[in-house]
Each structure stands twice: as C-alpha cells, then as structure tokens.
Coordinates of C-alpha atoms in Angstrom, one line a residue:
Chain A
M582 CA 46.3 -22.6 29.1
S583 CA 45.1 -23.6 25.6
A584 CA 42.2 -25.4 24.1
E585 CA 44.1 -28.7 24.1
Q586 CA 44.2 -28.7 27.9
F587 CA 40.4 -28.5 28.5
M588 CA 38.9 -30.3 25.5
S589 CA 37.2 -33.7 25.8
R590 CA 39.4 -36.2 24.0
D591 CA 38.3 -39.1 21.8
P592 CA 34.7 -37.8 21.3
V593 CA 32.0 -40.1 20.0
T594 CA 31.8 -39.8 16.2
A595 CA 29.7 -41.1 13.3
P596 CA 30.6 -42.1 9.8
A597 CA 29.3 -40.0 7.0
D598 CA 26.9 -42.7 5.7
E599 CA 25.4 -43.4 9.1
R600 CA 21.6 -43.0 9.0
V601 CA 20.1 -40.1 11.0
R602 CA 18.1 -42.7 13.0
D603 CA 21.2 -44.4 14.3
A604 CA 23.0 -41.1 15.0
L605 CA 20.0 -40.0 17.1
V606 CA 20.1 -43.2 19.1
T607 CA 23.7 -42.5 20.0
M608 CA 23.0 -38.9 20.8
C609 CA 20.1 -39.6 23.0
R610 CA 21.9 -42.4 24.9
K611 CA 25.0 -40.3 25.5
H612 CA 23.3 -36.9 25.9
I613 CA 25.2 -35.3 23.0
H614 CA 23.8 -32.3 21.1
N615 CA 26.4 -32.4 18.4
L616 CA 27.9 -35.5 16.8
P617 CA 31.1 -35.1 14.8
V618 CA 30.9 -36.8 11.4
M619 CA 33.9 -38.4 9.7
D620 CA 34.6 -39.5 6.2
S621 CA 35.9 -43.0 5.4
D622 CA 39.5 -41.9 6.0
G623 CA 38.7 -40.6 9.4
K624 CA 38.8 -36.9 8.4
F625 CA 36.5 -34.5 10.1
L626 CA 33.6 -33.4 7.9
G627 CA 31.4 -31.4 10.2
L628 CA 28.8 -31.7 13.0
F629 CA 25.4 -33.3 12.9
G630 CA 23.5 -31.5 15.6
L631 CA 20.0 -31.5 17.1
R632 CA 19.7 -28.0 15.6
N633 CA 20.2 -29.5 12.1
L634 CA 17.5 -32.0 12.9
L635 CA 15.1 -29.2 13.8
R636 CA 16.0 -27.4 10.6
A637 CA 15.1 -30.6 8.6
L638 CA 11.7 -30.8 10.3
L639 CA 10.8 -27.3 9.2
P640 CA 9.2 -26.3 5.9
K641 CA 11.9 -25.0 3.5
A642 CA 10.2 -21.6 3.4
A643 CA 11.2 -21.1 7.1
T644 CA 14.9 -21.9 6.7
I645 CA 15.8 -20.0 3.4
S646 CA 16.8 -16.4 3.7
P647 CA 15.0 -14.1 4.0
A648 CA 12.5 -16.6 5.5
L649 CA 9.0 -16.5 6.7
K650 CA 9.2 -14.8 10.1
S651 CA 6.5 -16.8 11.8
L652 CA 4.6 -20.1 11.2
D653 CA 1.9 -19.1 13.7
F654 CA -0.7 -19.4 11.0
L655 CA -0.1 -23.2 10.4
A656 CA -2.5 -25.7 11.9
D657 CA -1.4 -27.9 14.7
N658 CA -0.1 -30.7 12.6
L659 CA 1.9 -33.2 14.6
E660 CA 1.4 -35.8 11.9
E661 CA 3.3 -33.7 9.5
V662 CA 6.2 -33.4 11.8
I663 CA 6.2 -37.1 12.5
D664 CA 6.2 -37.7 8.7
S665 CA 9.1 -35.4 8.3
L666 CA 11.1 -37.1 11.0
Q667 CA 10.5 -40.5 9.4
E668 CA 11.7 -39.2 6.1
V669 CA 14.8 -37.6 7.6
A670 CA 15.6 -40.6 9.8
D671 CA 16.6 -42.8 6.9
Q672 CA 18.9 -40.3 5.2
P673 CA 22.6 -40.3 5.9
V674 CA 23.8 -37.7 8.5
M675 CA 26.0 -36.3 5.8
N676 CA 23.0 -34.6 4.2
Y677 CA 22.3 -32.5 7.3
L678 CA 25.7 -31.1 8.2
D679 CA 25.5 -27.3 8.9
R680 CA 28.6 -25.8 7.3
E681 CA 27.3 -22.2 7.7
H682 CA 27.4 -22.1 11.4
L683 CA 30.4 -24.4 12.0
I684 CA 33.1 -22.7 14.1
L685 CA 36.3 -24.6 14.5
C686 CA 39.0 -24.3 17.2
R687 CA 42.7 -25.0 17.0
T688 CA 44.5 -26.8 19.8
D689 CA 46.6 -23.8 20.8
E690 CA 43.9 -21.2 21.1
P691 CA 43.8 -19.3 24.4
I692 CA 40.9 -19.8 26.8
M693 CA 39.4 -16.3 26.2
E694 CA 39.2 -17.0 22.5
V695 CA 37.6 -20.4 23.1
I696 CA 35.0 -18.8 25.4
R697 CA 34.3 -16.1 22.8
K698 CA 33.8 -18.8 20.1
L699 CA 31.6 -20.9 22.3
Y700 CA 29.5 -17.7 23.0
E701 CA 29.2 -17.1 19.2
A702 CA 28.7 -20.7 18.1
P703 CA 25.3 -22.5 18.3
T704 CA 27.2 -25.8 18.9
S705 CA 30.1 -27.2 20.8
L706 CA 33.5 -26.5 19.3
P707 CA 35.3 -29.2 17.4
V708 CA 39.1 -29.0 18.0
V709 CA 40.9 -29.8 14.9
L710 CA 44.4 -30.1 13.5
V711 CA 44.3 -28.9 10.0
E712 CA 46.8 -30.6 7.7
S713 CA 47.2 -30.6 4.0
D714 CA 45.1 -33.7 3.6
G715 CA 42.1 -32.3 5.6
A716 CA 41.1 -31.7 9.2
H717 CA 41.8 -34.2 12.0
L718 CA 39.5 -34.1 14.9
V719 CA 41.3 -34.2 18.2
G720 CA 38.6 -33.2 20.7
M721 CA 35.5 -31.3 21.4
I722 CA 34.9 -28.4 23.8
S723 CA 31.5 -27.8 25.3
Y724 CA 30.2 -25.2 27.8
W725 CA 30.6 -27.9 30.4
D726 CA 34.2 -28.5 29.6
I727 CA 35.0 -24.9 30.1
L728 CA 33.0 -24.6 33.3
A729 CA 34.6 -27.8 34.7
H730 CA 38.0 -26.6 33.8
I731 CA 37.7 -23.2 35.4
S732 CA 36.0 -24.5 38.5
S733 CA 38.6 -27.3 38.9
Q734 CA 41.1 -24.5 39.4
L735 CA 39.0 -22.9 42.2
G736 CA 40.8 -24.9 44.9
D737 CA 39.1 -24.4 48.2
V738 CA 37.4 -21.1 47.3
D739 CA 34.2 -22.9 46.4
P740 CA 34.5 -26.7 46.9
R741 CA 30.8 -27.3 46.4
L742 CA 30.8 -25.6 42.9
K743 CA 34.0 -27.3 42.0
S744 CA 32.9 -30.8 42.8
A745 CA 29.5 -30.3 41.2
C746 CA 30.9 -29.0 37.9
V747 CA 33.8 -31.5 37.6
M748 CA 31.5 -34.4 38.5
N749 CA 28.9 -33.4 36.0
N750 CA 31.5 -33.2 33.3
N751 CA 33.0 -36.6 34.2
E752 CA 29.6 -38.3 34.1
G753 CA 29.2 -37.4 30.5
S754 CA 33.0 -37.8 30.0
D755 CA 32.7 -39.8 26.8
A756 CA 30.1 -37.2 25.6
S757 CA 31.1 -33.9 24.2
E758 CA 28.3 -32.0 25.8
Chain B
M296 CA 23.3 22.8 -23.8
S297 CA 22.5 26.1 -22.2
E298 CA 23.0 24.9 -18.7
H299 CA 26.6 24.1 -19.4
A300 CA 27.6 27.6 -20.3
D301 CA 28.9 28.1 -16.7
S302 CA 31.6 25.5 -17.0
V303 CA 34.1 25.0 -19.7
M304 CA 35.2 21.4 -20.2
N305 CA 38.7 20.8 -19.1
V306 CA 39.2 17.2 -20.1
I307 CA 42.5 15.6 -19.0
F308 CA 45.5 15.7 -21.3
G309 CA 43.4 17.9 -23.7
W310 CA 41.7 14.8 -25.0
D311 CA 38.5 15.0 -27.0
P312 CA 35.6 15.1 -24.5
V313 CA 33.4 13.1 -26.9
W314 CA 35.9 10.2 -27.0
V315 CA 36.5 10.3 -23.2
A316 CA 32.9 10.4 -22.3
G317 CA 31.9 7.8 -24.9
T318 CA 34.7 5.4 -23.9
L319 CA 33.9 5.7 -20.2
F320 CA 30.2 5.1 -21.0
V321 CA 30.8 2.0 -23.2
L322 CA 33.4 0.5 -20.8
T323 CA 31.2 0.9 -17.8
Y324 CA 28.2 -0.6 -19.5
A325 CA 30.4 -3.5 -20.8
V326 CA 31.7 -4.2 -17.3
I327 CA 28.1 -4.1 -15.9
M328 CA 27.0 -6.6 -18.5
T329 CA 29.8 -9.1 -17.6
E330 CA 28.3 -9.1 -14.0
R331 CA 31.8 -9.8 -12.7
V332 CA 31.7 -6.8 -10.4
N333 CA 28.7 -5.6 -8.4
R334 CA 26.8 -3.1 -10.6
A335 CA 26.7 -0.4 -7.9
I336 CA 30.5 -0.4 -7.7
V337 CA 30.9 -0.2 -11.5
A338 CA 28.4 2.6 -12.0
L339 CA 29.7 4.7 -9.2
L340 CA 33.3 4.3 -10.4
G341 CA 32.3 5.2 -13.9
G342 CA 30.3 8.2 -12.8
M343 CA 33.2 9.5 -10.6
L344 CA 35.7 8.9 -13.5
M345 CA 33.4 11.0 -15.7
I346 CA 34.0 13.9 -13.2
M347 CA 37.6 13.2 -12.6
S348 CA 38.4 13.1 -16.3
G349 CA 36.9 16.6 -16.6
V350 CA 33.9 15.8 -18.8
L351 CA 31.7 17.1 -16.0
N352 CA 32.5 19.0 -12.9
Q353 CA 30.8 18.0 -9.7
H354 CA 28.2 20.8 -10.1
A355 CA 27.2 19.6 -13.5
A356 CA 27.2 15.9 -12.4
L357 CA 24.7 16.8 -9.6
R358 CA 22.4 18.3 -12.2
G359 CA 22.4 14.9 -13.9
E360 CA 21.1 13.2 -10.8
D361 CA 17.4 12.5 -11.0
F362 CA 16.5 13.1 -7.3
N363 CA 12.9 12.3 -8.0
T364 CA 13.7 8.7 -9.0
L365 CA 16.1 8.4 -6.0
G366 CA 13.7 9.8 -3.5
L367 CA 10.7 7.8 -4.8
L368 CA 12.6 4.5 -4.7
T369 CA 14.1 5.2 -1.2
G370 CA 10.8 6.4 0.2
M371 CA 8.8 3.4 -1.0
M372 CA 11.5 1.0 0.1
V373 CA 11.3 2.4 3.7
I374 CA 7.5 2.2 3.7
V375 CA 7.4 -1.4 2.5
A376 CA 10.2 -2.4 4.9
I377 CA 8.1 -1.3 7.8
T378 CA 4.8 -2.5 6.4
R379 CA 6.0 -6.1 5.8
R380 CA 6.8 -6.5 9.5
S381 CA 3.0 -6.4 10.1
G382 CA 2.6 -9.7 8.2
V383 CA -0.1 -8.2 6.0
F384 CA 1.4 -9.6 2.7
Q385 CA 1.5 -13.1 4.1
F386 CA -2.1 -12.7 5.2
V387 CA -3.2 -11.7 1.7
A388 CA -1.3 -14.6 0.1
I389 CA -2.8 -17.2 2.4
W390 CA -6.3 -15.7 2.3
S391 CA -6.3 -15.8 -1.5
A392 CA -5.0 -19.4 -1.5
K393 CA -7.9 -20.5 0.8
K394 CA -10.4 -18.5 -1.3
V395 CA -9.9 -21.0 -4.2
G396 CA -10.3 -24.0 -2.0
A397 CA -6.5 -24.6 -2.0
H398 CA -6.7 -26.0 -5.5
P399 CA -3.2 -25.8 -7.0
W400 CA -4.3 -24.1 -10.3
G401 CA -6.5 -21.7 -8.4
I402 CA -3.6 -20.9 -6.0
L403 CA -1.3 -20.2 -9.0
L404 CA -3.9 -17.9 -10.5
M405 CA -4.5 -16.0 -7.2
L406 CA -0.9 -15.7 -6.3
S407 CA -0.1 -14.4 -9.8
V408 CA -2.8 -11.8 -9.7
V409 CA -1.7 -10.8 -6.1
T410 CA 1.9 -10.5 -7.4
A411 CA 0.8 -8.4 -10.4
V412 CA -1.3 -6.0 -8.2
F413 CA 1.4 -5.7 -5.5
S414 CA 4.0 -5.1 -8.2
A415 CA 2.0 -2.3 -9.7
L416 CA 1.8 -0.6 -6.3
L417 CA 5.2 -1.5 -4.9
D418 CA 8.6 -2.4 -6.1
N419 CA 8.8 -5.8 -8.0
V420 CA 11.7 -7.0 -5.9
T421 CA 9.9 -6.3 -2.7
T422 CA 6.8 -8.0 -4.0
V423 CA 8.5 -11.3 -4.9
L424 CA 10.4 -11.2 -1.6
L425 CA 7.0 -11.2 0.1
I426 CA 5.2 -13.7 -2.1
V427 CA 7.9 -16.4 -2.8
P428 CA 8.4 -17.7 0.7
V429 CA 4.6 -18.2 1.1
T430 CA 4.5 -19.9 -2.3
L431 CA 7.3 -22.3 -1.4
L432 CA 5.4 -23.2 1.8
I433 CA 2.2 -23.8 0.0
T434 CA 3.7 -25.9 -2.8
Q435 CA 5.6 -28.0 -0.2
E436 CA 2.4 -28.6 1.7
L437 CA 0.5 -29.5 -1.5
K438 CA 3.4 -31.7 -2.6
V439 CA 3.5 -30.0 -6.1
T440 CA 6.6 -28.7 -7.9
P441 CA 7.0 -25.0 -7.3
F442 CA 8.5 -24.2 -10.7
P443 CA 5.2 -23.3 -12.5
F444 CA 4.2 -21.1 -9.6
L445 CA 7.6 -19.3 -9.4
F446 CA 7.8 -18.9 -13.2
T447 CA 4.4 -17.3 -13.3
E448 CA 5.1 -15.0 -10.4
I449 CA 8.2 -13.7 -12.1
L450 CA 6.2 -13.0 -15.3
S451 CA 3.4 -11.4 -13.3
S452 CA 5.7 -9.2 -11.3
N453 CA 7.1 -7.6 -14.4
I454 CA 3.8 -7.4 -16.2
G455 CA 2.1 -5.8 -13.1
G456 CA 5.0 -3.5 -12.6
A457 CA 4.5 -2.1 -16.1
A458 CA 1.0 -0.8 -15.2
T459 CA 1.9 2.2 -13.0
L460 CA 4.4 5.0 -12.5
I461 CA 5.8 3.4 -9.4
G462 CA 5.6 -0.2 -10.4
D463 CA 9.0 -0.7 -12.1
P464 CA 12.2 1.4 -12.2
P465 CA 11.9 2.2 -16.0
N466 CA 8.5 3.8 -15.3
I467 CA 9.8 5.7 -12.3
M468 CA 12.6 7.1 -14.4
I469 CA 10.3 8.0 -17.3
G470 CA 7.8 9.5 -14.9
S471 CA 10.6 11.7 -13.5
A472 CA 12.0 12.8 -16.7
V473 CA 8.7 13.6 -18.5
P474 CA 5.8 15.6 -17.0
F475 CA 3.5 12.6 -17.0
S476 CA 1.4 12.1 -13.9
F477 CA 0.6 8.9 -12.0
N478 CA -2.8 9.0 -13.7
D479 CA -1.2 9.4 -17.2
F480 CA 0.6 6.1 -16.6
L481 CA -2.6 4.5 -15.3
F482 CA -4.7 5.6 -18.2
N483 CA -2.1 4.8 -20.9
L484 CA -0.4 1.6 -19.6
A485 CA -2.7 -0.1 -17.2
P486 CA -5.5 -0.8 -19.7
I487 CA -3.4 -3.3 -21.7
I488 CA -1.9 -5.0 -18.6
P489 CA -4.9 -7.3 -17.7
L490 CA -5.0 -8.7 -21.3
I491 CA -1.3 -9.4 -21.2
L492 CA -1.6 -11.1 -17.8
L493 CA -4.6 -13.1 -19.0
M494 CA -2.8 -14.4 -22.1
T495 CA 0.2 -15.3 -20.1
L496 CA -1.9 -17.2 -17.6
A497 CA -3.6 -19.0 -20.5
V498 CA -0.3 -20.2 -21.8
V499 CA 0.7 -21.4 -18.3
W500 CA -2.7 -23.2 -18.1
G501 CA -1.8 -24.9 -21.3
I502 CA 1.6 -26.0 -20.2
W503 CA 1.0 -26.9 -16.5
G504 CA -2.3 -25.7 -15.2
R505 CA -4.6 -28.3 -16.7
K506 CA -2.5 -31.2 -15.3
M507 CA -2.2 -29.8 -11.8
H508 CA -3.4 -31.9 -9.0
A509 CA -3.0 -32.1 -5.2
S510 CA -4.4 -34.7 -2.8
E511 CA -7.4 -34.0 -0.6
T512 CA -5.4 -34.2 2.6
A513 CA -2.8 -31.8 1.3
R514 CA -5.4 -29.3 0.3
Q515 CA -7.1 -29.7 3.7
N516 CA -3.7 -28.7 5.3
I517 CA -3.8 -25.4 3.5
M518 CA -7.4 -24.8 4.3
E519 CA -6.5 -25.2 8.0
F520 CA -4.0 -22.3 7.8
N521 CA -5.2 -19.5 10.0
E522 CA -4.2 -16.4 8.1
R523 CA -5.2 -14.1 10.9
N524 CA -2.3 -15.4 13.0
S525 CA 0.1 -14.1 10.4
I526 CA -0.8 -10.6 11.4
T527 CA 1.9 -10.1 14.0
D528 CA 1.2 -6.5 15.0
V529 CA -2.3 -5.0 14.5
R530 CA -1.3 -1.5 15.4
L531 CA 1.6 -1.5 13.0
L532 CA -0.8 -3.0 10.4
K533 CA -3.2 -0.1 10.8
Q534 CA -0.5 2.5 10.7
S535 CA 1.2 1.1 7.6
L536 CA -2.0 0.6 5.7
F537 CA -3.0 4.1 6.5
V538 CA 0.3 5.5 5.2
L539 CA 0.3 3.3 2.2
T540 CA -3.2 4.3 1.2
A541 CA -2.4 8.0 1.8
V542 CA 0.8 7.7 -0.3
I543 CA -1.0 6.0 -3.2
S544 CA -3.9 8.6 -3.0
G545 CA -1.1 11.2 -3.0
F546 CA 0.3 9.8 -6.2
I547 CA -3.1 9.9 -7.9
L548 CA -3.7 13.5 -6.7
A549 CA -0.1 14.6 -7.2
H550 CA -0.9 16.7 -10.2
Q551 CA -3.6 18.7 -8.4
L552 CA -1.4 19.0 -5.3
H553 CA 1.6 20.3 -7.4
L554 CA 3.8 17.7 -5.8
E555 CA 6.4 15.3 -7.2
P556 CA 6.1 11.6 -6.4
A557 CA 9.4 11.6 -4.5
T558 CA 8.1 14.2 -2.0
I559 CA 5.0 12.1 -1.4
A560 CA 6.9 8.9 -0.9
L561 CA 9.5 10.4 1.4
F562 CA 6.8 12.2 3.3
G563 CA 5.0 8.9 3.7
A564 CA 8.2 7.2 4.9
A565 CA 8.9 10.0 7.4
L566 CA 5.3 9.8 8.6
L567 CA 5.3 6.1 9.1
L568 CA 8.6 6.3 10.9
L569 CA 7.1 8.9 13.1
L570 CA 4.0 6.9 13.8
T571 CA 5.9 3.7 14.6
N572 CA 8.5 5.4 16.8
I573 CA 6.6 8.0 18.7
R574 CA 6.6 7.5 22.5
R575 CA 9.6 5.1 22.4
S576 CA 12.9 5.6 24.1
S577 CA 15.5 7.4 22.0
E578 CA 17.7 4.3 22.0
S579 CA 14.9 2.1 20.7
Q580 CA 14.0 4.8 18.1
A581 CA 17.6 4.8 16.8
K582 CA 17.6 1.1 16.5
D583 CA 14.3 1.0 14.7
V584 CA 15.0 3.8 12.3
H585 CA 18.4 2.3 11.6
A586 CA 16.8 -1.1 10.8
S587 CA 14.2 0.5 8.5
F588 CA 16.9 2.4 6.6
A589 CA 19.1 -0.6 6.4
E590 CA 16.4 -2.4 4.4
V591 CA 16.6 0.1 1.6
E592 CA 18.3 -1.6 -1.4
W593 CA 21.3 0.7 -1.4
I594 CA 22.8 -1.3 -4.3
T595 CA 20.0 -0.1 -6.6
I596 CA 20.2 3.5 -5.3
F597 CA 23.9 3.9 -5.8
F598 CA 23.7 2.1 -9.1
F599 CA 21.3 4.9 -10.1
V600 CA 23.5 7.6 -8.7
G601 CA 26.5 6.5 -10.8
L602 CA 24.4 5.9 -13.9
F603 CA 22.8 9.3 -13.9
I604 CA 26.2 10.9 -13.9
L605 CA 27.5 8.7 -16.7
V606 CA 24.4 9.3 -18.9
H607 CA 24.6 13.1 -18.2
G608 CA 28.3 13.0 -19.3
V609 CA 27.5 11.4 -22.7
E610 CA 24.5 13.6 -23.1
R611 CA 26.5 16.7 -22.4
V612 CA 29.1 16.0 -25.1
G613 CA 26.3 15.5 -27.6
L614 CA 26.6 11.8 -28.1
L615 CA 23.0 11.0 -27.3
E616 CA 21.8 13.6 -29.8
R617 CA 23.8 11.8 -32.4
L618 CA 22.3 8.5 -31.3
A619 CA 18.8 10.0 -31.6
N620 CA 19.6 11.3 -35.1
A621 CA 20.9 7.8 -36.1
V622 CA 17.6 6.3 -34.9
L623 CA 15.6 8.9 -36.8
D624 CA 17.7 8.3 -40.0
F625 CA 16.9 4.7 -39.7
T626 CA 13.1 5.1 -39.2
G627 CA 12.9 8.0 -41.7
G628 CA 11.6 10.3 -39.0
D629 CA 8.3 8.5 -39.0
L630 CA 6.5 8.4 -35.7
T631 CA 5.0 4.9 -36.1
N632 CA 8.3 3.3 -37.2
T633 CA 10.2 5.1 -34.4
A634 CA 7.7 4.0 -31.7
L635 CA 7.6 0.4 -32.7
M636 CA 11.3 0.3 -33.1
I637 CA 11.7 1.6 -29.6
L638 CA 9.2 -0.9 -28.3
W639 CA 11.0 -3.9 -29.8
I640 CA 14.5 -2.8 -29.2
S641 CA 13.7 -2.0 -25.6
A642 CA 12.1 -5.4 -25.2
I643 CA 15.0 -7.4 -26.7
F644 CA 17.7 -5.3 -24.8
S645 CA 15.9 -5.5 -21.5
A646 CA 15.6 -9.3 -21.8
L647 CA 19.3 -9.6 -22.2
V648 CA 20.8 -6.8 -20.1
D649 CA 19.6 -4.7 -17.2
N650 CA 16.8 -2.5 -18.3
I651 CA 17.8 0.4 -16.0
P652 CA 20.9 1.6 -17.8
F653 CA 19.1 1.1 -21.1
V654 CA 16.2 3.3 -20.1
A655 CA 18.5 5.9 -18.5
T656 CA 20.2 6.3 -21.9
M657 CA 17.0 6.2 -24.0
I658 CA 15.3 9.0 -22.0
P659 CA 17.6 11.8 -23.2
V660 CA 17.6 10.2 -26.7
I661 CA 13.8 10.4 -27.0
K662 CA 13.7 13.9 -25.5
S663 CA 16.0 15.2 -28.2
M664 CA 13.6 13.9 -30.8
A665 CA 11.0 16.5 -29.9
P666 CA 11.8 19.0 -32.7
V667 CA 11.4 16.3 -35.4
F668 CA 8.0 15.3 -34.2
G669 CA 6.7 18.8 -33.7
G670 CA 7.2 19.2 -30.0
A671 CA 7.5 17.2 -26.7
E672 CA 3.7 16.7 -26.5
N673 CA 3.8 14.5 -29.6
L674 CA 6.3 12.1 -28.1
A675 CA 3.8 10.2 -25.9
P676 CA 3.7 7.0 -28.1
L677 CA 7.5 6.8 -27.8
W678 CA 7.4 7.0 -24.0
W679 CA 4.7 4.4 -23.7
S680 CA 6.7 2.2 -26.1
L681 CA 9.8 2.5 -24.0
A682 CA 7.9 1.8 -20.8
L683 CA 6.2 -1.3 -22.1
G684 CA 9.3 -2.6 -23.9
A685 CA 11.6 -2.2 -21.0
C686 CA 9.3 -3.5 -18.3
L687 CA 7.9 -6.5 -20.2
G688 CA 11.2 -7.2 -21.9
G689 CA 12.5 -8.0 -18.4
N690 CA 10.6 -11.3 -18.7
G691 CA 12.7 -12.5 -21.5
S692 CA 15.4 -14.2 -19.4
L693 CA 16.4 -14.9 -15.9
I694 CA 18.7 -11.9 -15.9
G695 CA 16.2 -9.5 -17.5
A696 CA 15.1 -8.0 -14.2
S697 CA 16.3 -8.0 -10.6
A698 CA 13.0 -9.7 -9.4
N699 CA 13.8 -12.7 -11.6
L700 CA 17.1 -13.2 -10.0
I701 CA 15.6 -12.9 -6.5
V702 CA 13.1 -15.7 -7.3
A703 CA 15.8 -17.9 -8.8
G704 CA 17.9 -17.4 -5.6
Y705 CA 15.1 -18.5 -3.4
A706 CA 14.3 -21.5 -5.6
E707 CA 17.9 -22.6 -5.5
Q708 CA 18.0 -22.4 -1.7
A709 CA 14.8 -24.4 -1.5
G710 CA 16.3 -27.1 -3.6
H711 CA 14.3 -26.4 -6.8
P712 CA 16.8 -24.4 -8.9
I713 CA 15.6 -22.4 -11.9
R714 CA 18.0 -22.8 -14.8
F715 CA 18.9 -20.1 -17.3
V716 CA 18.2 -21.9 -20.5
P717 CA 15.0 -23.8 -19.6
F718 CA 13.6 -20.5 -18.2
M719 CA 14.4 -18.6 -21.3
L720 CA 13.0 -21.2 -23.7
L721 CA 9.6 -20.7 -22.1
A722 CA 9.8 -17.1 -21.0
F723 CA 11.3 -15.5 -24.1
P724 CA 8.5 -16.5 -26.5
M725 CA 5.9 -15.5 -23.9
M726 CA 7.7 -12.1 -23.6
L727 CA 7.5 -11.8 -27.4
M728 CA 3.8 -12.5 -27.2
S729 CA 3.3 -9.7 -24.7
I730 CA 5.3 -7.3 -27.0
I731 CA 3.1 -8.3 -30.0
I732 CA 0.0 -7.4 -27.9
S733 CA 1.7 -4.1 -26.9
T734 CA 2.5 -3.4 -30.6
I735 CA -1.1 -3.8 -31.6
Y736 CA -2.2 -1.7 -28.6
I737 CA 0.2 1.1 -29.3
Y738 CA -0.5 1.1 -33.0
F739 CA -4.2 1.3 -32.7
R740 CA -4.3 3.6 -29.7
Y741 CA -1.7 6.2 -30.7
L742 CA -0.5 5.7 -34.2
V743 CA -3.6 5.5 -36.5

C-alpha cells in the first residue's frame, strides 16, 4: 500500500507564467486549494495555494519572522485588501510559490508516512518522481484521497461512510482536494 | 598575578605559555572575524582549548568569567521576552506615530527617539526586534521607502545604547569590571547622547527628511490605527511594567543597596516569572518558563562565556600587560593622548569587527595602566572613551553591531535589502561625526 495507489492522477496544473487571476478562476471552479505549477518543460516547480494568496494580501510586517503577532490595531480597511488582491491578481503565480512549507511525497511511501506528512503539511501532498533533470509530478494526495481510500476498504463494515467518502472524492476527481 | 599562585602552569609539550595563549587568542579572533563559523562555537572552542592546553585550569578559567555581565544580560533578556508579549512596545510605536499626525518625517523622528530611549534601557537587539516590524508596517501603509527609517533606527539604537550601563554590551562589561554605578554611566555618558542623536537626525533630514511625503489617504490609514488594541494582555502589561520599573529603579539605587546589576536583573526576571506563573498548573508553568528562557539569546551568552576564558588566558600569561605598555609607549604615558587614542581606535575597530571581543580585551589592558596614571581612580576618561568608541563605532558598518544585522535581515525579508557598501558610505562618516563630538566632549570634560 503506497502513495502511488491512492493519489489522484493527472491533477490540474498551471504554467509558471499564468496570472494569479486565471489560476484563481481554475481553483474556484474546481474547488482546489493548491494548484501545482509547472515550468515550460513540464517540470514541477511548486504549489500555488490559497494560503499563499492570503500571505500576499497581508502587510509584509505580518509575514516576516519574527512578525507582528497581531494586526488587531488596524482599522477595518476592506479597500486596502481589495487593492492588494487587484495588485496580486496580475502577477504570475510563479511569484507566490511557498517553498518553505512544501512537503513532497515519493510514489513508494507507505500509508502511515503519507498520513504523517499530510498532518504536518499545510497543503495537499504533491507526489513526484525526482530525476536528474528535475521533479516530475505524477499525482496529488489530499485528505480526501486518504479518507476515500481507507473507507473504500471498509467493505460492509460501514457502507454509509464508504459510499459517502468515495462519492465525495469522485465528484472532485479531477481536483486534487 | 597573585590569584594564580595556587596553580602552576602545565602547558602541553612544555611549550611556552605566552605563545600558546597568544596563538589561541589570535586564531580564535581571526576565525570570529571571518564569520564562517558561528561566533559562539568559535569562542567556546577557543576558551576550552585554553584550558585543555594547560594555560588555565578550570578553576582559573571560572575566575575569568564575568558573572555580572552574564547575569545582567540573561536577566534583562528574560524580562523583555515576557514584557514584549503584552504588546506594549507596539503600542508606544503606533502611539508616537499618531502623535505627529502620521507625517513621514515626524514618524521617523519619533521612532528614532523611541528606539534610542528603549535601547538605553533595554538591549539594542531586542529594541530593534520590537520597532522594525512596526516600522515596516507603517512605511508600507504610507507607501514610502523604509530605508531611511531603518537606517536611522540602526544609528539610534547604538547611540541610545551608549547612554547607560545596561544599554549596550560594551557598557555592561565595563560596568562589571570597574566599580562604576548605573548613575556614573548616566552622569558621564548620557549628557552627550542627545546632541549626537540630534546631529545624526539633522544629517538624515538633509539627506531624506526634507523630501519625505505621503498622501493624505495613506496618513489617514495610520491615524485610524487603534493602538489600544495592540495591548493583548492588560494584566501582563501591568506586571511587566511594574517589574521593569522596579528593576531600573534598582539599577539607579544599586550603589546604596550594595547590590550588583546582575542580582537586580535576575531578581526581576524571577519575580516576573513568579507573577506570570502563579496559580497556573505545573504543566503550564513548565511550558511558560521554558518559552521565556528559550528567548534568551544563548548565542550571545555562550560567546561571552568562551571569550572571558580566552581573555583571562592571555591576561594571565602577561600578554595584555605588554599590550598596555605598548600603548603607553606610543602615547608617551600622557592621559589625553591615551584617552583619545582609545576612543578612536575603539570606534574604528568596532565599526569593522564585533565590539564585544575588542572591549573584553581592552578592559584588562586599561586596568593595568592604573599605576602609570597614579591609580585606578584616574582612569575614568579612558573608560568613557572606550565606552563611547565601542558603542558608537558599531554604527560604522552593517557588521559593526548585532542590531545592525538584525535590521538588515528584516529588511531583506521584506524585500528592501540594505547593502553593505551603500550603508557604510553613509553610516561611516556619520559615525566619525559622532566620534568627533565625543572627542570634544571627553577633552573638555575630563582632560583640560
């Protein structure tokens, strides 16, 4: 039982120069939290996630380390957030990849290690084959993939849970999340 | 060298102790200067090799440790680590920015003064850690470049730190080694600090200040900050301000109380830990105390631990006395020449290398000059020269003081990197200006 068997294959991806605006459209439509970003040769570069978008909306003083612990003193400034979003939306997704929190998964990793990594990672896990010329993305594993896979093995123990989880995962089958 | 009568030096292979100690000392300082290996590792290794080679035994090495410096630093670091959680420093920064109508030059002025005052009462590194994030937030809101603000805060932190016994590590070390009180530092160093700060700000006004501008809307955004909301824990705020006030009053009264600064700082740390932990479960206490201790800058502390042993080693073999004699030969044993030479050499050295090892070495050197100048009580101008030179010299380059590097690290993360050469081209002449002012001050106050 390794990662390869329960990952979602052929995930939706975005080219490095895709604008954040277009990436968000894809993500909203397909209910994806994390979009794998590929270079022009199809090599995996990293994930563009909604978490990265949040980071881009914050003032820098809140994301550097050690950062301001609270922004409670700021006025209620929705316009500022809208301005930030407009500014970010026209940038390429490439500028907002989070390398610090990226946790990768190999195809042959055992299920317990995959669960541990998912628990630790703030994103879904990209499953990659690392070769000398770079990383090739072969799939993505989300919480739902794991849950669907485990419950699909439940047999008749809990048919209700089984069908709910598996169906949920299939609905978003082209999504990674 | 009376204290060494109890132990005979057994240096390995029967080598000359002067050469062994001298080589270890020079090698360690050289490696520290390359900055290839963390300075705490290098100093600790050098210190231990001083013992293992037989120049010192462990007993003698411990006598070299300045526990007053170590205790004072640790105690203040714990107090500040707890106090900052209350959000009080953020409150002061935002409050002062609003006081000047969020005008960029006014904010720069206020934040620089706040930085200088905090640096005088707390550690410089801590101060910039507290001020810089707020500065970056404010400059981003104002849509102005943060460089002039960060640049001036670096300078202000080192200038403010020079004012008191606890403001900057060189002063802490001098205060521990010489029987000067907190008030002695205040009466002798603090009077010149406002003038130096003022002149520095005048230059900053000339370069950037007069051209600073922010839009009305941007300023309005700052004016809408509610600084009261940055106070996250009112109880903690009261407790920590109480302890901080008590500790600083303790420093001022230390002489009358017959207490050393380290005792006061560590007592304050223990008291604040008690106040914040009492009536909590033992598990939560352990967690909180651990977190507070973890914020102590152990790199600095262990750097000192190793350094004190190294310096004690070269002192013990008589090398520092020779160095002192060489300095006196050069200055002709004249107090004015010696004081001004110490001021200028300290400043140049501290701009280019870490001022902590330099001061650690200079302290025994100056002490051994006492007979030439007719007793320890006549050395005061030399001590004040060392303090001003080492603290202000830190402004000469980005690597001159730890606070400078902390600010640069922040600036880099925020996407506004501060480069070594451009910083030095501006900061070095301004540092020299502060040393010229100090020269005049020391000359007219102590030497005529």
